[in-house]
Structures are given as structure tokens and as C-alpha cells.
Coordinates of C-alpha atoms in Angstrom, one line a residue:
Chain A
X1 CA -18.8 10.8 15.7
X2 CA -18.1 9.2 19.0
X3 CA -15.2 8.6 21.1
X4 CA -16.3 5.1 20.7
X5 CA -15.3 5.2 17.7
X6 CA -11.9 6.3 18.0
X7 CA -10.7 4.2 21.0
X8 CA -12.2 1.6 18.5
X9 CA -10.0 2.4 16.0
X10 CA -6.7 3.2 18.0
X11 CA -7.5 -0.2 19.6
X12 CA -7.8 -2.3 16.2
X13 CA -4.6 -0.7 15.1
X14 CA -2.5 -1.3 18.0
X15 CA -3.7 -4.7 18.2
X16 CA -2.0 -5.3 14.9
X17 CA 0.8 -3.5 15.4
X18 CA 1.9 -5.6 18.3
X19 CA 1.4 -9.2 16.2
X20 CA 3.3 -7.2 13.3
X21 CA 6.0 -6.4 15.4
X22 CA 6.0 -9.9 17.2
X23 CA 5.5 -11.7 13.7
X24 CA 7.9 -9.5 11.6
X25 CA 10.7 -10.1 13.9
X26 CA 10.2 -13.5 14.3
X27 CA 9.8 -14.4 10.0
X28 CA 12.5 -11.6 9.7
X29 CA 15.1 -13.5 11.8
X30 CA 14.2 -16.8 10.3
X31 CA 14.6 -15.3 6.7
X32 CA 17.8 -13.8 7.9
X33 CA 19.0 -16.9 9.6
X34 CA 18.3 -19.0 6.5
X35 CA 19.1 -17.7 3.0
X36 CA 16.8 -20.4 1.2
X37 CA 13.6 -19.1 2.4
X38 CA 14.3 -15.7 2.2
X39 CA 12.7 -15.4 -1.4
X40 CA 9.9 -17.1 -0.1
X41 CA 9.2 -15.6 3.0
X42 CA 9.6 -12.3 0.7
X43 CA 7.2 -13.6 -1.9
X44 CA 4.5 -14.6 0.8
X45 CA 4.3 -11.3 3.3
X46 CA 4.5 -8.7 -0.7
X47 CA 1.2 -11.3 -1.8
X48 CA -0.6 -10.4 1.2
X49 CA -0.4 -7.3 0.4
X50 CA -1.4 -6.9 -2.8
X51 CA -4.6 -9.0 -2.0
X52 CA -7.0 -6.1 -1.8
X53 CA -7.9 -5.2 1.5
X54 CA -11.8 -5.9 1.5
X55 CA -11.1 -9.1 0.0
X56 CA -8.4 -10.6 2.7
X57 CA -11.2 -9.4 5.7
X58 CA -14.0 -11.1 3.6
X59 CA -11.7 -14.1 3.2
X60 CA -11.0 -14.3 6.8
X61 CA -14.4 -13.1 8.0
X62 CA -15.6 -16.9 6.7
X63 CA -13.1 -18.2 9.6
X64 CA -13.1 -15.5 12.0
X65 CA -16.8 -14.6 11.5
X66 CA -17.7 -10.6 11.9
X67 CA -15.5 -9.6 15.2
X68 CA -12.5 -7.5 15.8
X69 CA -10.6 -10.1 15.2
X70 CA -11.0 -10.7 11.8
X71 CA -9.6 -7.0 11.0
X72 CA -6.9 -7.8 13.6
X73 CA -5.4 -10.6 11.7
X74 CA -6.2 -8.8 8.4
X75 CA -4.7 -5.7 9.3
X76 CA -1.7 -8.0 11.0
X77 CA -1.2 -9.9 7.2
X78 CA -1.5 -6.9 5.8
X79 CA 1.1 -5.3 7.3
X80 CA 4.0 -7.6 8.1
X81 CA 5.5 -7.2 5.1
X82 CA 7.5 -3.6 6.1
X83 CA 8.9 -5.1 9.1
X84 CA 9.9 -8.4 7.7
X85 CA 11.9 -7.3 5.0
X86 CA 13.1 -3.9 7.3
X87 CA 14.2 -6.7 9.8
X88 CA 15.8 -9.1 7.3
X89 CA 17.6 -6.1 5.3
X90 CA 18.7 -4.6 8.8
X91 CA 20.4 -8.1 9.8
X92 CA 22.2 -8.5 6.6
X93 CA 23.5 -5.1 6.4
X94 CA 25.1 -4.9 9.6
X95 CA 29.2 -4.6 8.9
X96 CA 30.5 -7.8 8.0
X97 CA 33.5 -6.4 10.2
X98 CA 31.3 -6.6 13.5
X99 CA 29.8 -9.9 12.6
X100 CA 33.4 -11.2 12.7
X101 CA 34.3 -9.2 15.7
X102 CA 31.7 -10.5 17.5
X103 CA 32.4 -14.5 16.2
X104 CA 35.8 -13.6 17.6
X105 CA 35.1 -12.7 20.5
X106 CA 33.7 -16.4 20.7
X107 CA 29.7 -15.1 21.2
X108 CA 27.6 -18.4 20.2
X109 CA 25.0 -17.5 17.0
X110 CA 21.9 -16.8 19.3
X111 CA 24.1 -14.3 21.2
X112 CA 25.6 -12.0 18.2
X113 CA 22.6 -11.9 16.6
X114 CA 20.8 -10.5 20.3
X115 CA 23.4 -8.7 21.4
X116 CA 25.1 -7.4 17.9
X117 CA 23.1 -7.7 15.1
X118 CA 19.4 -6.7 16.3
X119 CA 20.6 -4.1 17.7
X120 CA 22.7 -2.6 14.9
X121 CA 19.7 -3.3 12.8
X122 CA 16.9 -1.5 15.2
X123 CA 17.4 1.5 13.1
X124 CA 15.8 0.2 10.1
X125 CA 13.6 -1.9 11.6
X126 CA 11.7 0.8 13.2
X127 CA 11.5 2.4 10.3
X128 CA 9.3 -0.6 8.8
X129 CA 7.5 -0.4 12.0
X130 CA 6.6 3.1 11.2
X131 CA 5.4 2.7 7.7
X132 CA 3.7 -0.9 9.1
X133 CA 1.9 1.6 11.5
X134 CA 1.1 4.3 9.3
X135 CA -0.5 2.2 6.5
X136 CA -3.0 0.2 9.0
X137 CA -4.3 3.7 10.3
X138 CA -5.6 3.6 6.8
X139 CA -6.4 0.5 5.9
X140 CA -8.4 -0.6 9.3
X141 CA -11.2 1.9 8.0
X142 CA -12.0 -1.4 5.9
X143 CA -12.5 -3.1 9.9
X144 CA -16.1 -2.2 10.0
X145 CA -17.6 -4.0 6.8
X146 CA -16.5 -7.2 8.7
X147 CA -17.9 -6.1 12.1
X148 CA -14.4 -4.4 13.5
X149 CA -16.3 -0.7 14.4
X150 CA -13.5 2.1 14.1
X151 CA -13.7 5.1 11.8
X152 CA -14.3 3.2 8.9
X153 CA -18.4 3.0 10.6
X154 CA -18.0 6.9 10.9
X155 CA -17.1 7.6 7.4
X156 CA -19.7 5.3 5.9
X157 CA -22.5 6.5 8.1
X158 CA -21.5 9.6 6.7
X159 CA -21.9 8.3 3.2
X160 CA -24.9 6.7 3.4
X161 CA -26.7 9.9 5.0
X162 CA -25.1 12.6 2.9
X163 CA -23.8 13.8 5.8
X164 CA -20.5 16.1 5.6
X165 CA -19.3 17.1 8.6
X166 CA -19.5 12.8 9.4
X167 CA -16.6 12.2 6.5
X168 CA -15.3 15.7 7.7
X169 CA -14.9 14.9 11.4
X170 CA -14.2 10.8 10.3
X171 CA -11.0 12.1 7.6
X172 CA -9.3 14.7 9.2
X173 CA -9.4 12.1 12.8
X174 CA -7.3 9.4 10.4
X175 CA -5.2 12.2 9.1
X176 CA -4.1 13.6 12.5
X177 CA -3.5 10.4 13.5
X178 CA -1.5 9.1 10.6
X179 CA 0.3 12.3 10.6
X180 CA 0.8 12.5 14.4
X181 CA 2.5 8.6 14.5
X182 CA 4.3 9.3 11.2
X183 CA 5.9 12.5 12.9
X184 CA 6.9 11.2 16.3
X185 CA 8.2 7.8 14.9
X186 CA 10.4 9.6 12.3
X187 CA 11.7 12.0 15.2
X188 CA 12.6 8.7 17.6
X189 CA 14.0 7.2 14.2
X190 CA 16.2 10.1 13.6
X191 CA 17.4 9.9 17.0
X192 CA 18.5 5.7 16.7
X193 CA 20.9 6.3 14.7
X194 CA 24.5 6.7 15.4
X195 CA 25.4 10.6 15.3
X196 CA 27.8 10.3 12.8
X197 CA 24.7 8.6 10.5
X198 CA 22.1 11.2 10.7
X199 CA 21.3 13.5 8.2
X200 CA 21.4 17.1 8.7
Chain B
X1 CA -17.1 -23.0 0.8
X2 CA -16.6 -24.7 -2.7
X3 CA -19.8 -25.2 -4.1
X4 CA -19.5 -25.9 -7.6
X5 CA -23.0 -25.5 -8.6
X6 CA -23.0 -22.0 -6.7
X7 CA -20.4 -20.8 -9.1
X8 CA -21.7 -22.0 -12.4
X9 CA -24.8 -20.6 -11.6
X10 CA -23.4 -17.1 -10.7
X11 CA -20.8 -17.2 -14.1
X12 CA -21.9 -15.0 -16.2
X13 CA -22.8 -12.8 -13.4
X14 CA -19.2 -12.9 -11.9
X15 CA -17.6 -12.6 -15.4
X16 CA -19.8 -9.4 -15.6
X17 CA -18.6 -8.2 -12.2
X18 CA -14.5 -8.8 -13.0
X19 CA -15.2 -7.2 -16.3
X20 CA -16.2 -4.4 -14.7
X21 CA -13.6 -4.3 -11.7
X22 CA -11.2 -4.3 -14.3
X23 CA -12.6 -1.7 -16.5
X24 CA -12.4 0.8 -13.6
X25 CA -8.8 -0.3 -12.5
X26 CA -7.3 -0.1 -16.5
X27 CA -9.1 3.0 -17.2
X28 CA -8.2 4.8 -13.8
X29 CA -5.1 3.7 -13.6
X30 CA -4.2 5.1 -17.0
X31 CA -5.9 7.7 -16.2
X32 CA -4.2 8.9 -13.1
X33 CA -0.8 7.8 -14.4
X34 CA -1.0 10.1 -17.4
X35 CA -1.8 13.1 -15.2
X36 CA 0.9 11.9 -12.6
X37 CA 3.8 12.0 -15.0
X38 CA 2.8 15.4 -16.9
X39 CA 2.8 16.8 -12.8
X40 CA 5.8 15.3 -12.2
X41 CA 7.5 17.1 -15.2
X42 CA 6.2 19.9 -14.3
X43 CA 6.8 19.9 -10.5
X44 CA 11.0 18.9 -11.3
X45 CA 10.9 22.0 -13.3
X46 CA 9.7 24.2 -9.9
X47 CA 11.7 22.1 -7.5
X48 CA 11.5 25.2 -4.7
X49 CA 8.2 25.0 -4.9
X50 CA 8.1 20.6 -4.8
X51 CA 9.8 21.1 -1.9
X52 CA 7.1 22.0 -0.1
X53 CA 4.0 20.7 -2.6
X54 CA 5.3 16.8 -2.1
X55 CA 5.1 16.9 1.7
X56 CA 1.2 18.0 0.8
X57 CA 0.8 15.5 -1.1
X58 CA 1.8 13.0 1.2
X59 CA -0.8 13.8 3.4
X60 CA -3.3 13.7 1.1
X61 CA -2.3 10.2 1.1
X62 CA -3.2 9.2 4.1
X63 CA -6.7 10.0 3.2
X64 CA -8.3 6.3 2.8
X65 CA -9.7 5.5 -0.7
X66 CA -13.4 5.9 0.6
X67 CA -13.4 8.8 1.2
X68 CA -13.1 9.8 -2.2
X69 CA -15.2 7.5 -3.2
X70 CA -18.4 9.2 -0.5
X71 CA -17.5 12.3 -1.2
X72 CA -17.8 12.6 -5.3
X73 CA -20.7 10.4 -4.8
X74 CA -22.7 13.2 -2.8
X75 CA -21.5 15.5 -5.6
X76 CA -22.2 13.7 -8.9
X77 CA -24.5 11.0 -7.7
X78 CA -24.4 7.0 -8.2
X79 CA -22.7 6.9 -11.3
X80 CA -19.7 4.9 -13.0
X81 CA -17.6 8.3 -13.5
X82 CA -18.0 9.0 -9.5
X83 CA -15.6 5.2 -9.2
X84 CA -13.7 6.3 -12.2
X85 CA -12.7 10.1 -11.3
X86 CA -12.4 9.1 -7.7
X87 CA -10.1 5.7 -8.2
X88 CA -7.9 8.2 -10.6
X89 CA -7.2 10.6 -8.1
X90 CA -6.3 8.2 -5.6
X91 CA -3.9 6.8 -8.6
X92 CA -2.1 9.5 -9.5
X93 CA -0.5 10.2 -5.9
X94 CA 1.8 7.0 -5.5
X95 CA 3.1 7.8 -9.6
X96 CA 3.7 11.3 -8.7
X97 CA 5.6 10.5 -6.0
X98 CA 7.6 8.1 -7.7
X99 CA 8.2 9.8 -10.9
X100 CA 8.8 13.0 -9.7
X101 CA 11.5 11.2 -7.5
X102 CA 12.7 9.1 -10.5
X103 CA 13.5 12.5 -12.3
X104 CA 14.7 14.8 -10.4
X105 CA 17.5 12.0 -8.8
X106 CA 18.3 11.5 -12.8
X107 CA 22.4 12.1 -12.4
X108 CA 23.0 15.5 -13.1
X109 CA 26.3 14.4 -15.7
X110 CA 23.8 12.8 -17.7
X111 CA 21.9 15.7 -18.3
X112 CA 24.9 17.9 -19.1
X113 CA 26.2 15.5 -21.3
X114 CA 22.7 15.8 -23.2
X115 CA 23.1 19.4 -23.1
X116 CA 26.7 19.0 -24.3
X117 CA 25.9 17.4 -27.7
X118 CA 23.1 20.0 -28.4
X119 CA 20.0 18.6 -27.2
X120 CA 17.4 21.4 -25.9
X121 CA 15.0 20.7 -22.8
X122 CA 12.0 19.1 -24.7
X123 CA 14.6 16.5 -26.1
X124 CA 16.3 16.1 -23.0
X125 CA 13.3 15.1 -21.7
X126 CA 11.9 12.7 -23.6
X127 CA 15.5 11.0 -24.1
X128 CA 17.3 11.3 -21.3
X129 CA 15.3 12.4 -18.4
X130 CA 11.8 10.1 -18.8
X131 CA 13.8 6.6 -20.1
X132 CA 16.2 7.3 -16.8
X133 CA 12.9 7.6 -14.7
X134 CA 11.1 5.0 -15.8
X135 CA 12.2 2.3 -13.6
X136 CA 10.8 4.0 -10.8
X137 CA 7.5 5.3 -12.9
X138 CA 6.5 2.1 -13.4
X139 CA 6.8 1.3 -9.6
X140 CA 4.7 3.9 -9.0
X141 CA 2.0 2.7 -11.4
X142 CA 2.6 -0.7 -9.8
X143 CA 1.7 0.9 -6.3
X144 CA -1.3 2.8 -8.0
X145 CA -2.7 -0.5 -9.6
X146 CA -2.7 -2.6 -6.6
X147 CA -4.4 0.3 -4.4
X148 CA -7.0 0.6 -7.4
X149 CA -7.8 -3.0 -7.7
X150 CA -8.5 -3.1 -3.9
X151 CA -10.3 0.4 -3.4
X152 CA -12.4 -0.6 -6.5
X153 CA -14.1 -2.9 -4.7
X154 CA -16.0 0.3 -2.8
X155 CA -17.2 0.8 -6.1
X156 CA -20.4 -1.9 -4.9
X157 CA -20.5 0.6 -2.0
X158 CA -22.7 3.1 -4.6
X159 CA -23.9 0.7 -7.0
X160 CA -21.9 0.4 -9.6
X161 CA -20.4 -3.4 -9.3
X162 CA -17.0 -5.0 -9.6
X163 CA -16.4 -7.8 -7.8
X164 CA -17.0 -5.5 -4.3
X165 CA -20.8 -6.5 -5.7
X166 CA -20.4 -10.0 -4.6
X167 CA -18.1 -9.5 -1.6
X168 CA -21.0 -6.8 -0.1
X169 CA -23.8 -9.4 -0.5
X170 CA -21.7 -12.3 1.3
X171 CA -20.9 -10.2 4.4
X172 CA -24.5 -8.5 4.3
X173 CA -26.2 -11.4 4.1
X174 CA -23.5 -13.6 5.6
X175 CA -23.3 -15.8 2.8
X176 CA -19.8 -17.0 3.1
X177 CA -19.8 -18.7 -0.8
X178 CA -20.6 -15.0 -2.3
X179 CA -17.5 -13.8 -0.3
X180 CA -15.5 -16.1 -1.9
X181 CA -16.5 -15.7 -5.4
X182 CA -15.6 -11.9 -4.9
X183 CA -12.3 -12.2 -3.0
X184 CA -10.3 -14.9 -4.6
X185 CA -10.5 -12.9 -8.0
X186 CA -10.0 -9.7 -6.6
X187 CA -6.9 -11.4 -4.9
X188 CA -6.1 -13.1 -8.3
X189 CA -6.2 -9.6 -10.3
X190 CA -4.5 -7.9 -7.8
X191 CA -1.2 -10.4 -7.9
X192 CA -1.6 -11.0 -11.4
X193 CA -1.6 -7.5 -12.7
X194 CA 1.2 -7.2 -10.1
X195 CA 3.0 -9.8 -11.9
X196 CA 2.3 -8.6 -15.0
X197 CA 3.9 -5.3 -14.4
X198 CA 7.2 -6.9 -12.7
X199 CA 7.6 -8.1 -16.3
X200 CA 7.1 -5.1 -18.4
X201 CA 9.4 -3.3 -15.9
X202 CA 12.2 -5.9 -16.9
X203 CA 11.6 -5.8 -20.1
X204 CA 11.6 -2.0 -20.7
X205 CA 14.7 -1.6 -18.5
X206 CA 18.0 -1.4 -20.5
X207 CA 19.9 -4.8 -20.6
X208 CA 23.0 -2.9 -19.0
X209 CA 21.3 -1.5 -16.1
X210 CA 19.5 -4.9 -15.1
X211 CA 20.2 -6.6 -11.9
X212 CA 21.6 -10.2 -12.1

């Protein structure tokens, strides 16, 4: 195993992260902001992802060809799902109370929802940025069938040669690194919320 | 990217290749389910010690679908059972989870009252504790299937087919029609086996405790 391989892999994933978060907010707000296409919106982000992973990046290798960007907007599609509903969930939730407080205060839509709402709601959205993070640690192994690189090359190298300490060194890398994000986001989520909301 | 003639020709050949992707899913799913619940059971009896199994078995979840796959395959070789074995284990984690959740957050006056009009554990299990627990069973086997269905297609990875078979030779050979034929009904078993459970979860919940 190389370094390569891991830069490789942190890169593909935080590539997608960042169009998750941008996207996720985005088609969470809009499915907020209009009730009629929540279901739809909903419907759309769970479908992509139950396609199965291999088949989405062969479907999109055809576009893309074999590049990291294929796995990018896989892994993106993939993923969008925790964030979008986390967002939309986290926006509908916040106390009705506040929502009028804030209309009474005179703040124009655009404003409550920047100032009030999204902020109130950050809580919850991290959290679907977490488990949006998590799962594509996983699922970018996938990434180098399609011509992404990452660990996915290690493990498979490993596979084809009968070589242990390849899948060795290739699984426990994912699993610190799944662990290591799922840790440190779940501490920073603790601390978001309100004192009087956290847990003991 | 549609051609026809490309698909008739490969029909039989596909048919034989979603036959088998869904033989492995059906049979490892079932498989792993099984073994799922009866840890589950017996995991809520030792909750002390779930507290600090389930953590473990979180992590083990992080642990992509391939691996498994690679590693049983240096062990037993290029055979079905390698797929089968390997796609179970990876489908009874998500069940587990989700059952042994399901039971143990069962409300606690339920199971007195069962223990109030003389029921005795085995009983209280099977009528009180497992119907209460189902909901969120059959979430978990919903998980399991749609992680199955998509990890299934590594099954091509060692030989043994599915619809991973057609998917490996498009990208190999960048043949962009193969890809197709072995995505879209991956995709389409994936969402429809999805779809399917969504309605056996309805229908098996109580009428009383449905939503809407």
C-alpha cells in the first residue's frame, strides 16, 4: 500500500462530501420551502441509494468515462440522501414558537430561514453530514473499478494476488478512518446542541 | 446505448445472470436474517454485555462488502458458497442492529402486563416481544437486502456471475452497452425488492399502530 493511495481516497471522499453538503442544503431547503415536492425530492435522493453502488458508477462511467469524477458524482448521489432529509427534518422541526417570533419581528422569508431556522436546525444537519461522510469512506472503495484509484485498488490488488497483509493494511486504513470521522463528528455534534439538549 | 439487437442476443445470458444475482441475494439474506434475530434474542437477554458487543459490531460495519468477499475467497476458493457465506455475514449486521434495538426499546408495561396474565419468557417472546419488534426487523432486513443486492455484484469479482458478470466486462473492456445490461437491473432489483418490502412491512403491522 502507498500513500498514493490514501491521499487518493481521502481526496475522492472529500470531493463528495463538499457537493453533498452544497447539494443537500440546497434540495433540503427547496423541499423545506415547498411542501409538494417534499415526497418527491424524498423519493428521488432514497432511489439513489438503493441503486447498488457498482451499478450507479458503471451507469455514470458511460457519461463520465473512467476518471475521478465518475466516483465523485457517484459517491455525491449516493450520499445526499442523509443530508437532504437531516436538512428538511431540521427546518420543519424548529419550534413553531420561534418561527412566529421571528415573522414578528417583521424578518422577510429569506432572512428567518438564514438567520432562525438553519441555524436551529444545524444540529441535525450535521448529524446527516456525519453518516453522509461515514458511508462514502465505504462505499468510494467501489472508485477504482471505474478508474477513481483509492483503497478500493489496494484491497483488490490484494485479492487478486492472495496477498494478506494488502486487504490487512487496505481494511483496517478504511476502518480508522471511518472510525476516526465518526468519532470526532459525534463529539462536535454533541457539543451543537443547546446544553440543556444534550444527553448525559 | 440502446441497442436492441445487443440485448436479444445476450437474453438468455442476462436472464441467467439476474437468476443468479437473485439467488445469492434471497438465500443470503434469509440467511443472515435468521442468524440476526436468534443473536438479537439472545444479546437482549445479556444487555450488560450488548452494551459493549453492539459498539463492536458497529465497526465491523465499516468494513466494505469486499473485503469479505477476498477474504473467504483466499480461504475456500472460487466457489458459489464463498458469495453466499460472505453476503450473509455482511447481512446479518444491519438486522442485528435493528432488531436487537426493536426489542430491547419494547415498552417495559407491555411485558409486565404479559407477565401479569401468566405468560412465561418463551411465550412472551414470541407474542409480545418479536410482533412489537417487527417493525423495525423488517427495516433491518430492508437495509440488509439493498446492501446484498449491490455487494452481490462482487460476486463476478471471483467468478461466480450475477449481473456484476456483465457490469465487469463493460468497464473491462469499455463496452458501454454491457454496462448497461448489468446496471439498470441491478438498479431495478434493488428498488423493487425495496418496494416490495415497504409493502410487507405495512401489511404485517397492526392496523392500530399504522401511520395515516
Amino acid at each position: 500500500m502507498k500513500l498514493e493511495h490514501v491521499t487518493q481516497h481521502i481526496y475522492l471522499v472529500l470531493m463528495a462530501a463538499l457537493f453533498t453538503i452544497v447539494f443537500g442544503l440546497i434540495f433540503g431547503i427547496i423541499a423545506y420551502l415547498f411542501p409538494k415536492v417534499r415526497k418527491y425530492v424524498i423519493f428521488v435522493f432514497d432511489l439513489f441509494q438503493t441503486i447498488p453502488t457498482l451499478a450507479t458508477l458503471g451507469l455514470l462511467m458511460v457519461v463520465f468515462g473512467a476518471s475521478p469524477t465518475t466516483v465523485i458524482v457517484g459517491l455525491t448521489l449516493y450520499n445526499l440522501l442523509p443530508v437532504v432529509r437531516n436538512t428538511m427534518v431540521g427546518l420543519m422541526e424548529v419550534a413553531p414558537a420561534i418561527k412566529e417570533a421571528a415573522e414578528g419581528m417583521g424578518m422577510p422569508k429569506m432572512t428567518k430561514l438564514f438567520k432562525v431556522e438553519l441555524p436551529l436546525a444545524f444540529p441535525l444537519i450535521f448529524a446527516g453530514m456525519r453518516i453522509s461522510l461515514v458511508n462514502s469512506i465505504g462505499s468510494a472503495v467501489m472508485g477504482f473499478f471505474v478508474g477513481g484509484g483509492g483503497l478500493g485498488y489496494v484491497l483488490y490488488r490484494g485479492i487478486r494476488t492472495m496477498n494478506f497483509t494488502f486487504i490487512l493494511q487496505g481494511t483496517l486504513t478504511l476502518m480508522a478512518m471511518a472510525i476516526v470521522v465518526d468519532a470526532v463528528m459525534s463529539y462536535y455534534e454533541h457539543k451543537l446542541l443547546p446544553k440543556n439538549q444534550r444527553g448525559v | 446505448m440502446f441497442d436492441w439487437g445487443m440485448w436479444v442476443r445476450y437474453a438468455p445470458r442476462l436472464m441467467n445472470a439476474i437468476l443468479t444475482h437473485f439467488y445469492f441475494v434471497i438465500v443470503s439474506v434469509t440467511i443472515g436474517s435468521v442468524i440476526a434475530v436468534i443473536l438479537a434474542i439472545a444479546l437482549s437477554r445479556f444487555k450488560k454485555a450488548a452494551k459493549y458487543l453492539m459498539p463492536i459490531l458497529g465497526i465491523f460495519q465499516t468494513i466494505p462488502g469486499i473485503v469479505f468477499i477476498g477474504v473467504l475467497f483466499i480461504y475456500i476458493g472460487m466457489r458459489p458458497e464463498t458469495v453466499i457465506i460472505a453476503l450473509s455475514v455482511y447481512a446479518i449486521l444491519p438486522v442485528l442492529k435493528n432488531a436487537y434495538t426493536g426489542i430491547v426499546t419494547v415498552d417495559p408495561a407491555l411485558i409486565e402486563a404479559g407477565r401479569g396474565i401468566g405468560m412465561n419468557p418463551w411465550i412472551l417472546l414470541w407474542r409480545v416481544e418479536l410482533p412489537m419488534a417487527l417493525n423495525s426487523i423488517i427495516t433491518g432486513i430492508r437495509m440488509s437486502t439493498i446492501y446484498t443486492v449491490s455487494w452481490a455484484v462482487l460476486a463476478a469479482m471471483i467468478g461466480q456471475g450475477g449481473l456484476g458478470e456483465f457490469i465487469y466486462i463493460g468497464i473491462n473492456s469499455n463496452m458501454k452497452q454491457f454496462i448497461v445490461m448489468g446496471s439498470i437491473p441491478a438498479a431495478l432489483m434493488a428498488i423493487g425488492l425495496g418496494y416490495l418490502i415497504d409493502k410487507v412491512q405495512v401489511k404485517l403491522t397492526p392496523r392500530g399502530l399504522r401511520r395515516n
